[in-house]
């Protein structure tokens, strides 16, 4: 296949490019580089089966020649990033998804939307199955991301129902691994950086909020399985092992061998407004439809991630 990956220079996008190339496909990565980084794809430069196009997908997308699949991953994705770029986040989820779907229709390709567990907001059921409609504050600071992705899902289903586009929707839960930005503000890079530099680990609130962390290699394998399936309804892709953020802080200390302390902080900015109190994917559908489940446990995934961050600090 000849595949377009929007957001191809980002954390997930670049791992997808690697995976697709390893499966023998040709890849075009597109990115406007506001939160992506060409360093993530520098190792692919010069390959004849890989191409990079710097472009903002909220503008008309032109790709020369035939395409077989579009994986739409362009979007700021960490809370700090979408709070810094609220309007670009809304635009890429809405206008960017519109352009990418228009291209899928025009080129007659399959289309995979990178959606998110944020469509469930601050969930009132745990774990979250795909038929849960969510609990999202549309006007809160996180609403720019959550609602953009919810709109993107609605648009994707409309293109599927009305135009017959061969679409997929992946609801991606917290993912970590090499190529996360050290300063993207998310808990994994923050805690690892703090542990490696002997700074206190900043647990927001009382640390009882939960997350379920999926290693990037597992995630990308699940996404590829979904792309190759015939499934049009949303599918959760994530690791169902749930833990509190305080527990996660201890795990990072253990995995790094760091003597850092843990401090409880209450950010005064918008970072923790509407911070989901619980999050865990119900992956029954992924198991049944894609025969997929994660294989990396947290310790192993953290080992690879810590090795990557050690090179940067
Ligand atoms: N968090 C924290 N300390 C940090 C960064 C994040 O305690 O230095 C918490 C944050 O409040 C949230 C969880 O860790 O409850 C996960 O945050 P992240 O930004 O990684 O992703 P989210 O799941 O909120 O999109």
mmCIF file of C-alpha atoms and ligand atoms in Angstrom:
data_model
loop_
_atom_site.group_PDB
_atom_site.id
_atom_site.type_symbol
_atom_site.label_atom_id
_atom_site.label_comp_id
_atom_site.label_asym_id
_atom_site.label_seq_id
_atom_site.Cartn_x
_atom_site.Cartn_y
_atom_site.Cartn_z
ATOM 1 C CA UNK A 1 0.000 0.000 0.000
ATOM 2 C CA UNK A 2 0.945 3.644 -0.377
ATOM 3 C CA UNK A 3 -0.064 5.242 2.933
ATOM 4 C CA UNK A 4 -0.369 8.849 4.087
ATOM 5 C CA UNK A 5 0.224 9.454 7.793
ATOM 6 C CA UNK A 6 -0.861 12.918 8.899
ATOM 7 C CA UNK A 7 1.028 13.940 12.022
ATOM 8 C CA UNK A 8 3.745 11.610 10.754
ATOM 9 C CA UNK A 9 6.543 13.457 12.587
ATOM 10 C CA UNK A 10 4.813 13.161 15.954
ATOM 11 C CA UNK A 11 5.271 10.589 18.682
ATOM 12 C CA UNK A 12 2.661 8.086 17.479
ATOM 13 C CA UNK A 13 2.807 9.113 13.814
ATOM 14 C CA UNK A 14 6.530 8.426 13.535
ATOM 15 C CA UNK A 15 6.221 4.997 15.162
ATOM 16 C CA UNK A 16 3.413 4.225 12.723
ATOM 17 C CA UNK A 17 5.629 5.228 9.800
ATOM 18 C CA UNK A 18 8.297 2.797 11.051
ATOM 19 C CA UNK A 19 5.767 0.001 11.468
ATOM 20 C CA UNK A 20 4.179 0.513 8.048
ATOM 21 C CA UNK A 21 7.582 0.585 6.339
ATOM 22 C CA UNK A 22 8.556 -2.608 8.165
ATOM 23 C CA UNK A 23 5.406 -4.245 6.744
ATOM 24 C CA UNK A 24 6.595 -3.332 3.236
ATOM 25 C CA UNK A 25 4.330 -0.341 2.589
ATOM 26 C CA UNK A 26 5.311 3.013 1.092
ATOM 27 C CA UNK A 27 4.782 5.922 3.463
ATOM 28 C CA UNK A 28 4.195 9.636 3.102
ATOM 29 C CA UNK A 29 4.440 11.514 6.401
ATOM 30 C CA UNK A 30 2.743 14.911 6.580
ATOM 31 C CA UNK A 31 3.195 17.301 9.486
ATOM 32 C CA UNK A 32 3.192 21.052 10.127
ATOM 33 C CA UNK A 33 5.735 20.479 12.918
ATOM 34 C CA UNK A 34 3.999 22.577 15.583
ATOM 35 C CA UNK A 35 4.252 19.697 18.028
ATOM 36 C CA UNK A 36 5.881 17.108 15.743
ATOM 37 C CA UNK A 37 9.632 16.987 15.225
ATOM 38 C CA UNK A 38 11.625 15.967 12.137
ATOM 39 C CA UNK A 39 14.124 14.290 14.466
ATOM 40 C CA UNK A 40 11.488 11.564 14.948
ATOM 41 C CA UNK A 41 11.727 10.632 11.256
ATOM 42 C CA UNK A 42 15.343 11.680 10.559
ATOM 43 C CA UNK A 43 16.381 8.015 10.384
ATOM 44 C CA UNK A 44 13.985 7.523 7.429
ATOM 45 C CA UNK A 45 15.427 10.331 5.302
ATOM 46 C CA UNK A 46 16.799 9.147 1.976
ATOM 47 C CA UNK A 47 14.686 5.981 1.790
ATOM 48 C CA UNK A 48 12.958 5.599 -1.562
ATOM 49 C CA UNK A 49 9.821 4.215 0.118
ATOM 50 C CA UNK A 50 9.457 7.234 2.403
ATOM 51 C CA UNK A 51 8.607 10.860 1.816
ATOM 52 C CA UNK A 52 7.999 13.802 4.132
ATOM 53 C CA UNK A 53 5.735 16.723 3.257
ATOM 54 C CA UNK A 54 5.572 19.741 5.568
ATOM 55 C CA UNK A 55 1.964 20.834 5.431
ATOM 56 C CA UNK A 56 -0.839 22.029 7.692
ATOM 57 C CA UNK A 57 -3.731 19.623 7.063
ATOM 58 C CA UNK A 58 -6.334 22.260 7.884
ATOM 59 C CA UNK A 59 -5.450 23.583 4.415
ATOM 60 C CA UNK A 60 -6.319 21.700 1.209
ATOM 61 C CA UNK A 61 -4.208 18.531 1.050
ATOM 62 C CA UNK A 62 -2.565 17.666 -2.235
ATOM 63 C CA UNK A 63 -0.855 14.314 -2.673
ATOM 64 C CA UNK A 64 0.396 13.299 -6.094
ATOM 65 C CA UNK A 65 -0.404 9.780 -7.305
ATOM 66 C CA UNK A 66 -2.519 6.962 -5.919
ATOM 67 C CA UNK A 67 -3.047 6.284 -2.216
ATOM 68 C CA UNK A 68 -4.410 3.204 -0.474
ATOM 69 C CA UNK A 69 -4.783 4.390 3.111
ATOM 70 C CA UNK A 70 -4.811 7.558 5.171
ATOM 71 C CA UNK A 71 -4.021 7.465 8.879
ATOM 72 C CA UNK A 72 -5.096 10.766 10.352
ATOM 73 C CA UNK A 73 -2.886 11.429 13.377
ATOM 74 C CA UNK A 74 -2.309 15.173 13.100
ATOM 75 C CA UNK A 75 -3.209 16.960 16.342
ATOM 76 C CA UNK A 76 -1.606 18.398 19.444
ATOM 77 C CA UNK A 77 -2.178 15.579 21.925
ATOM 78 C CA UNK A 78 -0.851 16.436 25.370
ATOM 79 C CA UNK A 79 -2.885 18.649 27.717
ATOM 80 C CA UNK A 80 -0.144 21.321 27.736
ATOM 81 C CA UNK A 81 -0.009 21.292 23.937
ATOM 82 C CA UNK A 82 -3.714 21.655 23.407
ATOM 83 C CA UNK A 83 -3.925 24.328 26.077
ATOM 84 C CA UNK A 84 -1.110 26.184 24.283
ATOM 85 C CA UNK A 85 -2.736 25.695 20.863
ATOM 86 C CA UNK A 86 -6.483 25.602 21.578
ATOM 87 C CA UNK A 87 -7.617 26.951 18.226
ATOM 88 C CA UNK A 88 -5.202 24.908 16.063
ATOM 89 C CA UNK A 89 -6.388 21.858 18.072
ATOM 90 C CA UNK A 90 -10.037 22.597 17.247
ATOM 91 C CA UNK A 91 -9.138 23.328 13.628
ATOM 92 C CA UNK A 92 -7.113 20.183 13.029
ATOM 93 C CA UNK A 93 -9.803 17.982 14.598
ATOM 94 C CA UNK A 94 -12.546 19.599 12.517
ATOM 95 C CA UNK A 95 -11.152 21.207 9.347
ATOM 96 C CA UNK A 96 -8.116 18.902 9.226
ATOM 97 C CA UNK A 97 -10.297 15.819 9.525
ATOM 98 C CA UNK A 98 -12.587 17.231 6.829
ATOM 99 C CA UNK A 99 -9.649 17.682 4.451
ATOM 100 C CA UNK A 100 -8.237 14.237 5.228
ATOM 101 C CA UNK A 101 -11.641 12.570 4.703
ATOM 102 C CA UNK A 102 -12.111 14.533 1.477
ATOM 103 C CA UNK A 103 -8.795 13.167 0.279
ATOM 104 C CA UNK A 104 -9.842 9.628 1.282
ATOM 105 C CA UNK A 105 -13.052 10.037 -0.727
ATOM 106 C CA UNK A 106 -11.235 11.488 -3.746
ATOM 107 C CA UNK A 107 -8.485 8.861 -3.764
ATOM 108 C CA UNK A 108 -10.829 5.997 -2.746
ATOM 109 C CA UNK A 109 -8.635 4.983 0.203
ATOM 110 C CA UNK A 110 -9.349 3.515 3.586
ATOM 111 C CA UNK A 111 -9.172 6.007 6.416
ATOM 112 C CA UNK A 112 -8.215 5.574 10.060
ATOM 113 C CA UNK A 113 -8.981 8.305 12.568
ATOM 114 C CA UNK A 114 -6.804 8.661 15.651
ATOM 115 C CA UNK A 115 -9.477 9.323 18.245
ATOM 116 C CA UNK A 116 -8.954 9.277 21.968
ATOM 117 C CA UNK A 117 -10.104 8.133 25.380
ATOM 118 C CA UNK A 118 -10.787 11.851 25.944
ATOM 119 C CA UNK A 119 -14.087 11.346 24.102
ATOM 120 C CA UNK A 120 -15.195 9.712 27.388
ATOM 121 C CA UNK A 121 -14.256 12.882 29.311
ATOM 122 C CA UNK A 122 -14.296 12.394 33.089
ATOM 123 C CA UNK A 123 -15.996 9.009 32.835
ATOM 124 C CA UNK A 124 -18.781 7.838 35.090
ATOM 125 C CA UNK A 125 -18.253 4.173 34.201
ATOM 126 C CA UNK A 126 -15.066 2.178 34.574
ATOM 127 C CA UNK A 127 -13.640 0.569 32.485
ATOM 128 C CA UNK A 128 -14.902 2.486 29.465
ATOM 129 C CA UNK A 129 -16.544 0.403 26.706
ATOM 130 C CA UNK A 130 -16.996 1.906 23.236
ATOM 131 C CA UNK A 131 -20.765 2.248 23.691
ATOM 132 C CA UNK A 132 -20.294 4.649 26.617
ATOM 133 C CA UNK A 133 -21.126 8.168 25.389
ATOM 134 C CA UNK A 134 -18.883 9.993 27.808
ATOM 135 C CA UNK A 135 -18.983 12.883 30.223
ATOM 136 C CA UNK A 136 -17.323 15.847 28.542
ATOM 137 C CA UNK A 137 -17.384 19.525 29.498
ATOM 138 C CA UNK A 138 -17.615 21.241 26.104
ATOM 139 C CA UNK A 139 -16.566 24.668 27.402
ATOM 140 C CA UNK A 140 -13.748 23.617 29.747
ATOM 141 C CA UNK A 141 -10.085 23.990 28.731
ATOM 142 C CA UNK A 142 -9.859 20.319 27.686
ATOM 143 C CA UNK A 143 -13.006 20.736 25.584
ATOM 144 C CA UNK A 144 -10.892 21.999 22.666
ATOM 145 C CA UNK A 145 -9.372 18.543 22.290
ATOM 146 C CA UNK A 146 -12.270 16.392 23.456
ATOM 147 C CA UNK A 147 -14.898 18.087 21.311
ATOM 148 C CA UNK A 148 -12.599 18.310 18.274
ATOM 149 C CA UNK A 149 -12.094 14.544 18.459
ATOM 150 C CA UNK A 150 -15.795 13.905 19.055
ATOM 151 C CA UNK A 151 -16.594 16.026 16.003
ATOM 152 C CA UNK A 152 -13.898 14.136 14.066
ATOM 153 C CA UNK A 153 -15.597 10.840 14.961
ATOM 154 C CA UNK A 154 -18.999 12.207 13.882
ATOM 155 C CA UNK A 155 -17.540 13.437 10.585
ATOM 156 C CA UNK A 156 -15.794 10.117 9.990
ATOM 157 C CA UNK A 157 -19.036 8.178 10.507
ATOM 158 C CA UNK A 158 -20.881 10.634 8.223
ATOM 159 C CA UNK A 159 -18.314 10.101 5.452
ATOM 160 C CA UNK A 160 -18.706 6.372 5.965
ATOM 161 C CA UNK A 161 -22.523 6.392 5.935
ATOM 162 C CA UNK A 162 -23.108 9.088 3.332
ATOM 163 C CA UNK A 163 -20.118 8.642 0.995
ATOM 164 C CA UNK A 164 -19.269 5.004 1.702
ATOM 165 C CA UNK A 165 -15.685 5.802 2.726
ATOM 166 C CA UNK A 166 -13.969 2.750 4.234
ATOM 167 C CA UNK A 167 -13.303 4.234 7.684
ATOM 168 C CA UNK A 168 -11.881 3.088 11.041
ATOM 169 C CA UNK A 169 -11.918 4.856 14.412
ATOM 170 C CA UNK A 170 -9.281 4.032 17.023
ATOM 171 C CA UNK A 171 -9.869 5.387 20.527
ATOM 172 C CA UNK A 172 -6.339 5.636 21.834
ATOM 173 C CA UNK A 173 -5.687 5.550 25.582
ATOM 174 C CA UNK A 174 -2.586 6.905 27.357
ATOM 175 C CA UNK A 175 0.448 5.731 25.418
ATOM 176 C CA UNK A 176 4.129 6.152 26.243
ATOM 177 C CA UNK A 177 7.506 5.308 24.784
ATOM 178 C CA UNK A 178 10.564 6.719 23.061
ATOM 179 C CA UNK A 179 10.028 9.980 21.093
ATOM 180 C CA UNK A 180 7.618 11.506 23.567
ATOM 181 C CA UNK A 181 8.754 15.082 24.016
ATOM 182 C CA UNK A 182 10.589 15.684 27.255
ATOM 183 C CA UNK A 183 8.605 18.904 27.727
ATOM 184 C CA UNK A 184 5.175 17.811 26.496
ATOM 185 C CA UNK A 185 3.907 18.065 30.067
ATOM 186 C CA UNK A 186 2.498 14.566 30.266
ATOM 187 C CA UNK A 187 3.000 12.479 33.334
ATOM 188 C CA UNK A 188 5.365 9.924 31.755
ATOM 189 C CA UNK A 189 8.047 12.344 30.468
ATOM 190 C CA UNK A 190 7.586 14.611 33.508
ATOM 191 C CA UNK A 191 8.162 11.856 36.060
ATOM 192 C CA UNK A 192 11.031 10.210 34.160
ATOM 193 C CA UNK A 193 12.766 13.558 33.639
ATOM 194 C CA UNK A 194 12.276 14.491 37.278
ATOM 195 C CA UNK A 195 13.534 11.100 38.471
ATOM 196 C CA UNK A 196 16.618 11.225 36.239
ATOM 197 C CA UNK A 197 17.523 14.783 37.273
ATOM 198 C CA UNK A 198 16.928 14.221 41.017
ATOM 199 C CA UNK A 199 14.011 16.641 41.149
ATOM 200 C CA UNK A 200 10.809 15.960 43.084
ATOM 201 C CA UNK A 201 8.111 14.099 41.150
ATOM 202 C CA UNK A 202 5.142 16.449 40.801
ATOM 203 C CA UNK A 203 1.952 14.527 41.563
ATOM 204 C CA UNK A 204 -1.046 16.735 40.760
ATOM 205 C CA UNK A 205 -3.814 16.739 43.341
ATOM 206 C CA UNK A 206 -3.703 13.788 45.728
ATOM 207 C CA UNK A 207 -2.513 11.318 43.077
ATOM 208 C CA UNK A 208 -5.588 9.100 43.406
ATOM 209 C CA UNK A 209 -6.642 9.747 39.793
ATOM 210 C CA UNK A 210 -5.976 6.681 37.639
ATOM 211 C CA UNK A 211 -4.584 6.020 34.187
ATOM 212 C CA UNK A 212 -3.743 2.870 32.204
ATOM 213 C CA UNK A 213 -0.492 3.110 30.258
ATOM 214 C CA UNK A 214 0.115 1.354 26.945
ATOM 215 C CA UNK A 215 3.572 0.904 25.442
ATOM 216 C CA UNK A 216 3.820 2.417 21.969
ATOM 217 C CA UNK A 217 4.854 -0.828 20.209
ATOM 218 C CA UNK A 218 1.683 -2.526 21.446
ATOM 219 C CA UNK A 219 -0.423 0.415 20.403
ATOM 220 C CA UNK A 220 0.951 0.610 16.884
ATOM 221 C CA UNK A 221 0.407 -3.121 16.369
ATOM 222 C CA UNK A 222 -3.208 -2.677 17.459
ATOM 223 C CA UNK A 223 -3.703 0.272 15.120
ATOM 224 C CA UNK A 224 -2.353 -1.727 12.207
ATOM 225 C CA UNK A 225 -4.681 -4.603 13.072
ATOM 226 C CA UNK A 226 -7.598 -2.193 13.024
ATOM 227 C CA UNK A 227 -6.497 -0.697 9.700
ATOM 228 C CA UNK A 228 -6.389 -4.162 8.138
ATOM 229 C CA UNK A 229 -9.755 -5.166 9.645
ATOM 230 C CA UNK A 230 -13.144 -4.309 8.198
ATOM 231 C CA UNK A 231 -14.386 -2.663 11.398
ATOM 232 C CA UNK A 232 -16.092 0.734 11.086
ATOM 233 C CA UNK A 233 -17.283 1.190 14.668
ATOM 234 C CA UNK A 234 -14.860 2.716 17.225
ATOM 235 C CA UNK A 235 -12.377 0.360 18.881
ATOM 236 C CA UNK A 236 -10.514 1.135 22.126
ATOM 237 C CA UNK A 237 -6.779 0.531 21.862
ATOM 238 C CA UNK A 238 -4.964 0.717 25.173
ATOM 239 C CA UNK A 239 -3.625 -1.258 28.087
ATOM 240 C CA UNK A 240 -6.242 -2.161 30.712
ATOM 241 C CA UNK A 241 -3.758 -2.244 33.619
ATOM 242 C CA UNK A 242 -4.988 0.694 35.704
ATOM 243 C CA UNK A 243 -3.064 2.438 38.478
ATOM 244 C CA UNK A 244 -3.181 5.636 40.457
ATOM 245 C CA UNK A 245 -0.798 8.437 39.516
ATOM 246 C CA UNK A 246 0.791 8.115 42.957
ATOM 247 C CA UNK A 247 1.425 4.425 42.317
ATOM 248 C CA UNK A 248 2.858 5.346 38.935
ATOM 249 C CA UNK A 249 5.249 7.819 40.607
ATOM 250 C CA UNK A 250 6.566 5.007 42.830
ATOM 251 C CA UNK A 251 6.915 2.723 39.803
ATOM 252 C CA UNK A 252 9.024 5.352 37.986
ATOM 253 C CA UNK A 253 11.216 5.842 41.065
ATOM 254 C CA UNK A 254 11.730 2.116 41.258
ATOM 255 C CA UNK A 255 12.431 1.713 37.534
ATOM 256 C CA UNK A 256 14.970 4.561 37.475
ATOM 257 C CA UNK A 257 16.525 3.766 40.871
ATOM 258 C CA UNK A 258 16.041 7.445 41.691
ATOM 259 C CA UNK A 259 16.110 8.918 45.195
ATOM 260 C CA UNK A 260 13.803 11.801 44.167
ATOM 261 C CA UNK A 261 11.018 12.754 46.524
ATOM 262 C CA UNK A 262 7.347 12.863 45.606
ATOM 263 C CA UNK A 263 5.578 16.213 46.039
ATOM 264 C CA UNK A 264 1.879 16.879 45.798
ATOM 265 C CA UNK A 265 1.221 20.030 43.828
ATOM 266 C CA UNK A 266 -1.921 21.868 42.858
ATOM 267 C CA UNK A 267 -1.233 23.562 39.518
ATOM 268 C CA UNK A 268 -2.842 27.001 39.515
ATOM 269 C CA UNK A 269 -3.341 26.991 35.747
ATOM 270 C CA UNK A 270 -5.813 25.079 33.622
ATOM 271 C CA UNK A 271 -3.806 21.854 33.517
ATOM 272 C CA UNK A 272 -5.961 19.946 35.944
ATOM 273 C CA UNK A 273 -9.358 21.480 35.313
ATOM 274 C CA UNK A 274 -11.659 18.571 34.420
ATOM 275 C CA UNK A 275 -8.728 16.141 34.854
ATOM 276 C CA UNK A 276 -10.396 12.717 34.490
ATOM 277 C CA UNK A 277 -10.445 10.907 37.840
ATOM 278 C CA UNK A 278 -10.392 7.424 36.336
ATOM 279 C CA UNK A 279 -9.467 5.952 32.975
ATOM 280 C CA UNK A 280 -9.204 2.383 31.851
ATOM 281 C CA UNK A 281 -10.069 0.868 28.472
ATOM 282 C CA UNK A 282 -12.460 -2.020 28.078
ATOM 283 C CA UNK A 283 -10.615 -3.840 25.270
ATOM 284 C CA UNK A 284 -13.121 -6.645 24.732
ATOM 285 C CA UNK A 285 -13.805 -5.430 21.187
ATOM 286 C CA UNK A 286 -10.106 -5.197 20.267
ATOM 287 C CA UNK A 287 -9.575 -8.704 21.657
ATOM 288 C CA UNK A 288 -12.521 -10.168 19.766
ATOM 289 C CA UNK A 289 -12.339 -8.241 16.495
ATOM 290 C CA UNK A 290 -8.589 -7.813 16.102
ATOM 291 C CA UNK A 291 -7.280 -10.639 18.262
ATOM 292 C CA UNK A 292 -5.155 -7.949 19.891
ATOM 293 C CA UNK A 293 -4.023 -7.275 23.402
ATOM 294 C CA UNK A 294 -0.954 -5.581 24.877
ATOM 295 C CA UNK A 295 2.110 -7.696 25.556
ATOM 296 C CA UNK A 296 4.536 -5.211 27.141
ATOM 297 C CA UNK A 297 4.199 -4.837 30.874
ATOM 298 C CA UNK A 298 4.853 -1.433 32.393
ATOM 299 C CA UNK A 299 8.318 -2.319 33.703
ATOM 300 C CA UNK A 300 9.526 -3.431 30.298
ATOM 301 C CA UNK A 301 8.019 -0.474 28.466
ATOM 302 C CA UNK A 302 9.464 1.919 31.029
ATOM 303 C CA UNK A 303 12.911 0.380 30.600
ATOM 304 C CA UNK A 304 12.925 1.300 26.872
ATOM 305 C CA UNK A 305 11.450 4.722 27.559
ATOM 306 C CA UNK A 306 13.905 5.552 30.350
ATOM 307 C CA UNK A 307 16.822 4.509 28.100
ATOM 308 C CA UNK A 308 15.558 6.985 25.479
ATOM 309 C CA UNK A 309 15.175 9.851 27.954
ATOM 310 C CA UNK A 310 18.600 9.166 29.479
ATOM 311 C CA UNK A 311 20.130 10.190 26.125
ATOM 312 C CA UNK A 312 18.316 13.525 26.274
ATOM 313 C CA UNK A 313 18.873 14.760 29.825
HETATM 314 N N1 LIG B 1 0.038 14.452 36.199
HETATM 315 C C1 LIG B 1 0.727 14.571 37.398
HETATM 316 N N2 LIG B 1 1.953 15.182 37.378
HETATM 317 C C2 LIG B 1 2.533 15.648 36.230
HETATM 318 C C3 LIG B 1 1.813 15.509 35.000
HETATM 319 C C4 LIG B 1 0.555 14.912 35.037
HETATM 320 O O1 LIG B 1 0.264 14.164 38.476
HETATM 321 O O2 LIG B 1 3.656 16.174 36.311
HETATM 322 C C5 LIG B 1 -1.272 13.764 36.229
HETATM 323 C C6 LIG B 1 -2.405 14.524 35.558
HETATM 324 O O3 LIG B 1 -3.030 15.396 36.468
HETATM 325 C C7 LIG B 1 -3.315 13.388 35.118
HETATM 326 C C8 LIG B 1 -2.351 12.231 34.856
HETATM 327 O O4 LIG B 1 -1.138 12.576 35.495
HETATM 328 O O5 LIG B 1 -4.183 13.025 36.156
HETATM 329 C C9 LIG B 1 -2.094 11.971 33.384
HETATM 330 O O6 LIG B 1 -1.774 13.197 32.785
HETATM 331 P P1 LIG B 1 -1.215 13.327 31.302
HETATM 332 O O7 LIG B 1 -0.967 14.773 31.062
HETATM 333 O O8 LIG B 1 -0.071 12.401 31.115
HETATM 334 O O9 LIG B 1 -2.352 12.779 30.342
HETATM 335 P P2 LIG B 1 -3.954 12.795 30.345
HETATM 336 O O10 LIG B 1 -4.300 11.396 30.659
HETATM 337 O O11 LIG B 1 -4.469 13.745 31.391
HETATM 338 O O12 LIG B 1 -4.302 13.204 28.974
#
